[in-house]
Amino acid sequence: MKKQDRAHLKLLSDVGEILSLLTGSSDITEFLQRVTTKLASHLNTAVCSIYLYDEKSDDIVLTTTVGLKASSVGVTRLRLEEGLVGKALRELKHIVLEKASLHPEFKYFPETGEDPYECFLAVPMRRGVERIGVLVLQREAPHKFTESEVHLVLALTSQLAGTLENARALLALQSGTIQPENRADKLPTFLQGKSVCPGVKSGPAYVFRRRASLIPEGAAKEGESVDLETAISATAKELTALQQQLANRLPEAASLISEAQLLMLTDPGFVGAMKAKVVEGAPPAQAVSDIARKYIRLFENSTHAYLREKASDVEDLALRILKNLFPLENDARSSYKNQVVVARDLFPSDILKLAAENVNAIVLVGGGTTSHVAILARSLQIPSIIIDFQELLQIRDGEFVLVDGENGHLYVNPEEETRRKYEKHIQTTEDISVLASKIQEETRTRDGIRVRLMSNINLLGELDLALQLKAEGIGLYRTEFPFLVRDTFPSCNDQLQIYRELFQRMAGREITIRTLDAGGDKMLSYFDTDGEPNPELGLCSIRLTLSHPEILEDQLKAILLARENQNRIRIMFPMIASPDEFLTAKEMVVQQWKKLPTETRGELPQIGMMLELPAVVDLMDEFVRIADFFSIGTNDFVQYMLAVDRSNERVADFYCPHHPAVLRGINRMVRPALAAGKDVSVCGEMAHDPKYLRFFVGIGIRKLSIDPNTIPEIQQCLATETCASMEKYAQDLLKCTSIREIENLIGA
Ligand code: PEP
Ligand code: MG
């Protein structure tokens, strides 16, 4: 080893040792001074300074120095766009110069006394994407910094960065520039997010929290309490009313939400134990919270997912009883009526509760717009947006907010003017009946080509809208929603009731019913997945139902029975990856169908599949031989084609439906299917977007399944375009070789 290398190694280990001194060190200034002195002497430089970046003021501040005037410490400050130090930190690139003052961006700081030191080396320090500061070394000419010295300093700064980051935080605390933060005070007054469900609503914000943390420890509540018995019967009344409300809005979930809780209200182990505690002399609030906490702990620690899920039911119930114990106090916590809920993790069943309680709007902090929670919020027509800004979770309960679901805007404490503007907007928003009156029975392009507009349905509550807006049928009924909103698998009979209602209300029209597509971001809370690390790539969708054939058998039986004499009901399998999977699933339909009495079973229904995995692109010739029809699930096709989680807002920019591989992949799937005369539709979100709509029609698609409220817009859009122009548009898109080229063409 060369002498110089040995010296460098020694320096690295010395610095490492010094850095370890920061822990527990109370004098940060002295610590920084020791670091710079050590560096200056080892590197043989006249000047060694550390500039730290102060995010609050956006200044870079000379924090410690050997060689410059001590009086300039804390005084010399520059902006990111100023001087060589600013340049190094702004561009996150080191700068080596023989004569610093000749550089066009050189800025002279006379108070430092740096005039003689022309040889200059500045190395930015960062931690991940966080800018920390700059280490600057200076010497008199002609002693410029050699390449090996530069490498050594680069290695050193990467060691220093973490410790200096801590030092910077400690310094800020000592100087009082950082107050123990109340982030709620720092929330911006306007945040731009993404639209999930249009509609403008305002109201007090309320952060959705879970679990026992909400239940006060012991007899936390003081004040005038009614007796426990009265509170319990008030709670029972409240739950029955909630159930009624829910039945109107969500027939398939009618008895679900509060049934378990109503049962608990008569359970001797639960309510009985509370009463016993009161008899022993405990205040009612304490009795409720002690017993509730005990149950929550028991449920939370259960090895069964469906029991763990019960913990939130208990919590919800206890909060209701507690609220009813103190009826005079206006505690909004147990009801979300007219509030704007801000939430990070919502289960589909939470959204149902919020809908039943008439929440005004939902702000999801993170998540993707094609996630199923988002889809459910849309189905329930709750104005909702997604904003990936974690600080929102610290918003004060009761803070007035306004949600513009259409544009993804959130206003915190909006000015009077903004409120007035939106009030006007609400008044002028078109009524559904007005929209419905403008809709034609049939949708045609400008040159008269018929395109069938079907409706996607997640909840039976959407059927009215689909009928009002003249959907020609149901192109996708996502059967998983009745599964998602329950806390256990629906029985065959439960399913039969739901499917029967769907088929009867849409009688005579084509209905495509998709078998259970659970897992991924549609976790069934009662079905253990053993903490799969990659649920989207795990045991989900058709894989799940084929590995538990009893679930699929029950469902198929319910569908076939509910069909009665209707012959336009089609069965579709999700996430098919191979002909083998499809044939196995298809055979199960045939078997269930054969079990029905000959006189009532009618013909074997058409059996089709979703096209949503890249694996099927090259197997279409095989699939056209075995499947009756196809529907393109673009939400998943984009996700799996590009390996981008559709529910993750952080990678939303990579979720790019206009990627050339996506468009070409879709075209390659469609061509053989259409050539074989098969029915092909699109049921993913891309079908709602005029940019892609024209592409789909251009490649020959004549059936789209879309959210019912988008039917008027899509119909209008198609009426203005000719088939020839859409074909040309599609061909142009297919020729593009990059995302950018496509963006230019579609104006994205
Ligand atoms: C799709 O993947 O595009 C689709 C329609 O199915 P889902 O959104 O239910 O996964
Ligand atoms: Mg899908």
PDB file of C-alpha atoms in Angstrom, residues 76 88 96 98 138 395 397 431 434 586 745:
ATOM      1  CA  THR A  76     -22.155  34.308   5.597  1.00  0.00           C
ATOM      2  CA  ALA A  88     -22.651  22.632  -5.896  1.00  0.00           C
ATOM      3  CA  VAL A  96     -12.933  21.606  -8.446  1.00  0.00           C
ATOM      4  CA  GLU A  98      -7.726  26.107  -9.793  1.00  0.00           C
ATOM      5  CA  GLN A 138      -9.578  25.958  -0.148  1.00  0.00           C
ATOM      6  CA  ILE A 395     -55.166  18.229  10.099  1.00  0.00           C
ATOM      7  CA  ASP A 397     -60.516  17.684  13.498  1.00  0.00           C
ATOM      8  CA  ASP A 431     -78.889  17.244 -12.756  1.00  0.00           C
ATOM      9  CA  VAL A 434     -81.252  16.668 -17.441  1.00  0.00           C
ATOM     10  CA  LYS A 586     -64.907 -23.333 -17.728  1.00  0.00           C
ATOM     11  CA  LEU A 745     -50.004  12.933 -30.464  1.00  0.00           C
TER      12      LEU A 745
END
